[in-house]
Coordinates of C-alpha atoms and ligand atoms in Angstrom, one line a residue:
X6 CA 2.7 -17.2 -25.6
X7 CA 2.6 -13.5 -25.1
X8 CA -1.0 -12.6 -26.0
X9 CA -1.5 -9.5 -24.0
X10 CA -0.4 -5.9 -24.3
X11 CA -1.1 -2.6 -22.5
X12 CA -3.0 0.2 -24.2
X13 CA -3.0 3.8 -23.1
X14 CA -5.9 6.0 -24.0
X15 CA -6.6 9.6 -23.1
X16 CA -9.7 10.3 -21.2
X17 CA -11.7 13.4 -21.9
X18 CA -10.9 16.3 -19.6
X19 CA -14.5 16.8 -18.3
X20 CA -14.0 13.6 -16.2
X21 CA -10.9 14.9 -14.4
X22 CA -12.9 16.0 -11.4
X23 CA -14.5 12.6 -10.8
X24 CA -11.3 10.8 -11.3
X25 CA -9.4 13.1 -8.9
X26 CA -12.0 12.4 -6.3
X27 CA -11.5 8.7 -6.8
X28 CA -7.8 9.2 -6.6
X29 CA -8.2 10.9 -3.2
X30 CA -10.1 7.8 -2.0
X31 CA -7.3 5.6 -3.3
X32 CA -4.8 7.8 -1.4
X33 CA -6.8 7.4 1.8
X34 CA -6.7 3.6 1.5
X35 CA -3.0 3.7 0.6
X36 CA -2.1 6.0 3.5
X37 CA -4.2 3.9 5.9
X38 CA -2.3 0.8 4.7
X39 CA 1.0 2.7 5.2
X40 CA 0.2 3.7 8.8
X41 CA -1.4 0.4 9.8
X42 CA 1.4 -1.7 8.3
X43 CA 4.1 0.5 9.8
X44 CA 2.6 0.3 13.2
X45 CA 2.2 -3.5 13.1
X46 CA 5.9 -3.8 12.2
X47 CA 7.0 -1.3 14.9
X48 CA 4.8 -2.5 17.7
X49 CA 4.4 -6.2 17.0
X50 CA 7.1 -7.0 14.5
X51 CA 4.4 -8.2 12.2
X52 CA 4.4 -7.7 8.4
X53 CA 0.8 -7.4 7.2
X54 CA 0.2 -9.0 3.9
X55 CA -2.0 -7.7 1.1
X56 CA -4.6 -10.0 2.3
X57 CA -4.4 -8.8 5.9
X58 CA -4.8 -5.2 4.7
X59 CA -7.8 -6.2 2.6
X60 CA -9.5 -7.5 5.7
X61 CA -8.8 -4.3 7.5
X62 CA -10.1 -2.1 4.8
X63 CA -13.1 -4.2 4.2
X64 CA -16.1 -1.9 4.4
X65 CA -14.3 1.3 3.3
X66 CA -16.0 1.1 -0.1
X67 CA -19.4 1.1 1.7
X68 CA -18.7 4.4 3.5
X69 CA -20.8 7.4 2.7
X70 CA -19.8 9.1 -0.6
X71 CA -17.1 6.6 -1.4
X72 CA -17.1 5.9 -5.1
X73 CA -14.3 3.4 -5.7
X74 CA -15.6 -0.1 -5.3
X75 CA -14.2 -2.9 -3.2
X76 CA -12.2 -4.5 -6.0
X77 CA -10.2 -1.2 -6.3
X78 CA -9.7 -1.0 -2.5
X79 CA -8.4 -4.6 -2.6
X80 CA -6.1 -3.8 -5.5
X81 CA -4.6 -0.8 -3.6
X82 CA -3.9 -3.1 -0.6
X83 CA -2.2 -5.6 -2.8
X84 CA -0.2 -3.0 -4.6
X85 CA 0.8 -1.5 -1.3
X86 CA 2.1 -4.8 0.1
X87 CA 3.9 -5.5 -3.2
X88 CA 5.6 -2.1 -3.2
X89 CA 6.6 -2.4 0.4
X90 CA 8.3 -5.7 -0.3
X91 CA 9.8 -4.5 -3.5
X92 CA 11.4 -1.5 -2.0
X93 CA 12.3 -3.4 1.2
X94 CA 11.0 -0.6 3.4
X95 CA 9.0 -0.7 6.6
X96 CA 7.1 2.4 5.4
X97 CA 6.5 4.0 2.0
X98 CA 5.9 7.6 0.9
X99 CA 2.5 9.0 1.8
X100 CA 0.2 9.7 -1.2
X101 CA -0.5 13.4 -1.1
X102 CA -3.9 14.5 -2.5
X103 CA -3.5 18.3 -2.3
X104 CA -2.6 19.4 -5.8
X105 CA -1.1 22.6 -4.4
X106 CA 1.5 20.6 -2.4
X107 CA 4.9 20.2 -3.9
X108 CA 4.7 16.6 -2.9
X109 CA 1.4 16.0 -4.7
X110 CA 1.0 12.4 -5.9
X111 CA -0.3 12.3 -9.4
X112 CA -3.7 10.7 -9.5
X113 CA -3.8 6.9 -9.7
X114 CA -6.8 4.6 -9.6
X115 CA -6.1 0.9 -10.1
X116 CA -8.8 -1.5 -11.2
X117 CA -9.2 -5.2 -11.4
X118 CA -10.3 -7.0 -14.6
X119 CA -14.1 -7.1 -15.0
X120 CA -14.5 -3.9 -12.9
X121 CA -14.4 -2.1 -16.2
X122 CA -16.8 -2.4 -19.2
X123 CA -16.6 -0.8 -22.6
X124 CA -19.8 0.1 -24.2
X125 CA -20.6 2.4 -27.2
X126 CA -17.4 4.4 -27.0
X127 CA -17.5 4.8 -23.2
X128 CA -15.8 3.1 -20.3
X129 CA -18.1 2.2 -17.4
X130 CA -16.3 2.0 -14.0
X131 CA -17.5 2.3 -10.4
X132 CA -20.9 3.6 -11.5
X133 CA -19.5 6.3 -13.7
X134 CA -19.2 6.5 -17.5
X135 CA -16.0 8.0 -19.1
X136 CA -15.6 9.2 -22.6
X137 CA -12.2 8.8 -24.2
X138 CA -10.3 9.2 -27.4
X139 CA -10.5 5.6 -28.5
X140 CA -7.6 5.4 -30.9
X141 CA -7.4 1.6 -30.7
X142 CA -11.0 0.4 -31.1
X143 CA -11.4 -0.9 -27.6
X144 CA -14.5 -2.8 -28.5
X145 CA -12.4 -5.3 -30.3
X146 CA -10.4 -6.3 -27.2
X147 CA -11.1 -8.2 -24.1
X148 CA -10.2 -5.8 -21.2
X149 CA -8.3 -6.9 -18.2
X150 CA -6.7 -5.1 -15.2
X151 CA -5.1 -1.7 -15.3
X152 CA -5.3 1.8 -13.9
X153 CA -6.4 5.3 -14.5
X154 CA -3.6 7.7 -14.1
X155 CA -3.0 11.5 -14.2
X156 CA 0.0 13.1 -15.9
X157 CA 1.8 16.2 -14.7
X158 CA -0.5 18.4 -16.8
X159 CA -3.6 17.1 -15.1
X160 CA -4.7 14.9 -18.0
X161 CA -6.1 11.5 -17.3
X162 CA -5.4 8.2 -19.1
X163 CA -6.8 4.8 -19.1
X164 CA -4.0 2.1 -19.0
X165 CA -5.5 -1.2 -19.7
X166 CA -4.1 -4.7 -20.4
X167 CA -5.9 -6.3 -23.3
X168 CA -5.8 -9.7 -24.9
X169 CA -4.6 -9.6 -28.4
X170 CA -5.6 -12.1 -31.1
X171 CA -3.0 -11.2 -33.8
X172 CA 0.7 -11.1 -33.4
X173 CA 1.9 -8.1 -31.6
X174 CA 2.7 -5.3 -34.1
X175 CA 6.1 -3.7 -34.3
X176 CA 4.5 -0.6 -32.8
X177 CA 3.7 -2.5 -29.6
X178 CA 3.1 -0.1 -26.7
X179 CA 5.0 -1.9 -24.0
X180 CA 8.5 -3.1 -23.4
X181 CA 10.5 -5.4 -21.1
X182 CA 13.9 -4.8 -19.8
X183 CA 16.5 -7.2 -18.7
X184 CA 19.2 -5.8 -16.4
X185 CA 22.1 -8.0 -17.4
X186 CA 25.8 -8.2 -16.6
X187 CA 27.6 -7.2 -19.8
X188 CA 25.3 -4.3 -20.6
X189 CA 23.4 -2.3 -18.0
X190 CA 20.2 -3.0 -19.7
X191 CA 18.7 -4.7 -22.8
X192 CA 15.1 -4.1 -24.0
X193 CA 12.8 -6.6 -25.5
X194 CA 12.9 -4.7 -28.8
X195 CA 16.7 -5.1 -29.0
X196 CA 17.7 -1.6 -27.7
X197 CA 20.7 -1.8 -25.4
X198 CA 22.9 0.3 -23.3
X199 CA 26.5 -0.5 -24.3
X200 CA 28.4 -2.0 -21.5
X201 CA 31.7 -0.7 -20.1
X202 CA 31.5 2.4 -22.2
X203 CA 34.0 4.0 -19.7
X204 CA 36.7 1.5 -20.3
X205 CA 39.0 4.3 -21.5
X206 CA 38.4 6.2 -18.3
X207 CA 38.9 3.1 -16.3
X208 CA 42.4 2.9 -17.7
X209 CA 43.1 6.5 -16.6
X210 CA 41.6 5.7 -13.2
X211 CA 44.0 2.8 -12.7
X212 CA 47.0 5.0 -13.6
X213 CA 45.9 7.8 -11.3
X214 CA 45.3 5.4 -8.4
X215 CA 48.7 3.7 -8.8
X216 CA 50.4 7.1 -9.0
X217 CA 48.6 8.1 -5.7
X218 CA 47.0 11.1 -7.4
X219 CA 43.9 11.5 -5.1
X220 CA 42.4 14.6 -6.8
X221 CA 42.8 13.1 -10.2
X222 CA 41.2 9.8 -9.0
X223 CA 38.3 11.7 -7.6
X224 CA 37.8 13.7 -10.8
X225 CA 37.8 10.6 -12.9
X226 CA 35.3 8.9 -10.6
X227 CA 33.0 11.9 -10.9
X228 CA 33.4 11.9 -14.7
X229 CA 32.4 8.2 -15.0
X230 CA 29.4 8.8 -12.7
X231 CA 28.3 11.7 -14.8
X232 CA 28.6 9.9 -18.0
X233 CA 26.7 6.9 -16.7
X234 CA 23.9 9.1 -15.3
X235 CA 23.6 11.0 -18.6
X236 CA 23.4 7.7 -20.5
X237 CA 20.7 6.3 -18.1
X238 CA 18.7 9.5 -18.4
X239 CA 18.6 9.4 -22.2
X240 CA 17.8 5.7 -22.2
X241 CA 15.0 6.0 -19.7
X242 CA 13.4 9.2 -21.2
X243 CA 13.2 7.5 -24.6
X244 CA 11.7 4.4 -23.2
X245 CA 9.0 6.3 -21.3
X246 CA 8.2 8.4 -24.4
X247 CA 7.7 5.4 -26.6
X248 CA 5.8 3.0 -24.3
X249 CA 2.6 2.7 -22.3
X250 CA 4.0 0.1 -20.0
X251 CA 7.5 -0.8 -18.9
X252 CA 8.5 -4.0 -17.1
X253 CA 11.8 -4.5 -15.5
X254 CA 13.2 -7.7 -14.1
X255 CA 13.9 -7.7 -10.3
X256 CA 17.6 -8.1 -10.4
X257 CA 19.3 -10.6 -10.0
X258 CA 20.9 -11.3 -6.6
X259 CA 21.6 -14.6 -8.2
X260 CA 23.3 -13.0 -11.2
X261 CA 25.4 -10.9 -8.8
X262 CA 26.5 -13.9 -6.8
X263 CA 27.8 -15.6 -9.9
X264 CA 30.1 -12.8 -10.9
X265 CA 33.1 -11.0 -9.6
X266 CA 32.3 -7.9 -11.5
X267 CA 32.3 -4.6 -9.7
X268 CA 29.1 -5.2 -7.8
X269 CA 28.8 -1.7 -6.5
X270 CA 29.1 -0.1 -10.0
X271 CA 26.5 -2.4 -11.5
X272 CA 24.3 -2.1 -8.5
X273 CA 24.3 1.6 -8.6
X274 CA 23.6 1.7 -12.3
X275 CA 20.6 -0.7 -12.0
X276 CA 19.2 1.1 -9.0
X277 CA 19.3 4.5 -10.6
X278 CA 17.9 3.2 -13.9
X279 CA 15.0 1.7 -12.1
X280 CA 14.4 4.8 -10.1
X281 CA 14.5 7.0 -13.2
X282 CA 12.1 4.7 -15.1
X283 CA 9.8 4.7 -12.1
X284 CA 9.5 8.4 -11.6
X285 CA 9.4 9.2 -15.3
X286 CA 6.7 6.6 -15.8
X287 CA 4.7 8.0 -13.0
X288 CA 5.1 11.6 -14.3
X289 CA 4.0 10.4 -17.8
X290 CA 1.2 8.3 -16.3
X291 CA 2.3 5.0 -17.8
X292 CA 2.6 1.6 -16.1
X293 CA 5.9 0.7 -14.5
X294 CA 6.3 -2.7 -12.8
X295 CA 9.1 -4.8 -11.5
X296 CA 8.5 -8.5 -12.2
X297 CA 10.1 -11.7 -11.0
X298 CA 12.7 -12.7 -13.5
X299 CA 13.2 -16.3 -12.5
X300 CA 13.7 -18.5 -15.6
X301 CA 13.5 -15.5 -18.0
X302 CA 17.0 -16.4 -19.4
X303 CA 16.3 -20.1 -19.8
X304 CA 12.8 -19.9 -21.2
X305 CA 12.3 -19.6 -25.0
X306 CA 10.2 -16.5 -25.6
X307 CA 8.7 -18.1 -28.7
X308 CA 7.4 -21.4 -27.6
X309 CA 7.7 -21.1 -23.8
X310 CA 9.7 -24.2 -23.1
X311 CA 13.0 -24.5 -21.3
X312 CA 15.0 -26.5 -23.8
X313 CA 18.2 -28.3 -22.9
X314 CA 20.0 -25.9 -25.3
X315 CA 19.2 -22.7 -23.3
X316 CA 21.8 -20.9 -21.2
X317 CA 21.9 -22.1 -17.6
X318 CA 24.0 -21.5 -14.5
X319 CA 27.5 -20.1 -14.5
X320 CA 28.4 -21.5 -17.9
X321 CA 25.3 -19.9 -19.3
X322 CA 26.7 -16.5 -18.6
X323 CA 29.1 -16.8 -21.5
X324 CA 26.4 -17.9 -24.0
X325 CA 25.3 -14.9 -26.0
X326 CA 23.2 -16.5 -28.7
X327 CA 21.4 -19.8 -28.7
X328 CA 18.9 -21.9 -30.6
X329 CA 15.8 -23.3 -29.0
X330 CA 15.9 -27.1 -29.4
X331 CA 12.1 -27.3 -29.3
X332 CA 11.0 -24.7 -31.8
X333 CA 14.2 -23.7 -33.6
X334 CA 14.0 -20.0 -32.7
X335 CA 17.3 -18.2 -32.6
X336 CA 17.8 -16.0 -29.6
X337 CA 20.0 -13.3 -28.4
X338 CA 20.4 -14.3 -24.8
X339 CA 19.5 -10.9 -23.2
X340 CA 16.8 -9.9 -25.7
X341 CA 15.1 -13.2 -25.1
X342 CA 15.2 -12.6 -21.4
X343 CA 13.7 -9.1 -21.9
X344 CA 10.9 -10.6 -24.0
X345 CA 10.1 -13.0 -21.2
X346 CA 10.1 -10.1 -18.7
X347 CA 7.6 -8.3 -20.9
X348 CA 5.4 -11.4 -21.1
X349 CA 5.6 -11.8 -17.3
X350 CA 4.6 -8.2 -16.8
X351 CA 1.5 -8.6 -19.0
X352 CA 0.6 -11.8 -17.2
X353 CA 0.9 -10.1 -13.8
X354 CA -1.2 -7.1 -14.8
X355 CA -3.8 -9.5 -16.2
X356 CA -3.9 -11.6 -13.1
X357 CA -6.5 -9.2 -11.7
X358 CA -8.9 -11.4 -13.5
X359 CA -8.6 -14.2 -11.0
X360 CA -8.1 -11.9 -8.0
X361 CA -11.8 -11.1 -7.4
Ligands
ZN410 ZN1 11.3 -22.5 -28.5

């Protein structure tokens, strides 16, 4: 079922200048989308879709000196609309092209599938050829959508989704994360953040609250917050270090509705874990995507069916382990969900293939 993965390859430094110039064009498109979209919302209460923005930017790629082709311009429009929706904002951050600015946006150039060709050790894209350190043997893969990205040291990388023939190796370069209820997060490789690690402190908190000790209560709250933050930092740093692509499920309003657990606590944890993963991924120049997590819990990550035996609804929340009635695979509920999120992420990155 999951037959794609994301590879990350370092591009030779001599191409940095061309790529930075392309990234400036991407930023122009992004900022134009940001301004136009914001004005449409403010003045006409109209939310422009990715398609609307594509129509408005049609022709940009034909302007004098512009190198990025129309598929990349379209991809930026799509990504802009997606991000605006995801972050529920009427306006996003500007992309800053000046490397001397403290707000500089690390270079990013997305591409659709087929906009990229591999030939004799080089990548051809938008009329340019790029040499890279090909540690994977790219010639053996079918290349799909992806991006070029810059890291904080000015190095450029190719992040590309590929179709894989064989089973994914244990050293797979991407990971899916399910933001569940019991634990804050479970990864598709089985790593997890242990839930309710501050149970001891919670006991203390209850005591202090009942005794009306305000200072003490405040101090314990702060301690819990610090411990949680520290844990999330360690978890996110390790994930970014080990992977070329990270996919997170878009939590879970449905999950929250079904529970009486401290919503604010979990909410805060999820939001900050996502934020950390996002900016750390950006700094490291790896792919970070939030994907729709519908049915990720019920679907068998081995055979892709939704068997009668899978966890569903409120009762399903209590099921930790289950066996797929269709293929016999034994699943940990959250790891299975994380695997499905990983597969959904790959599919979404690969969708570029039908986009243009
Ligand atoms: Zn199955």
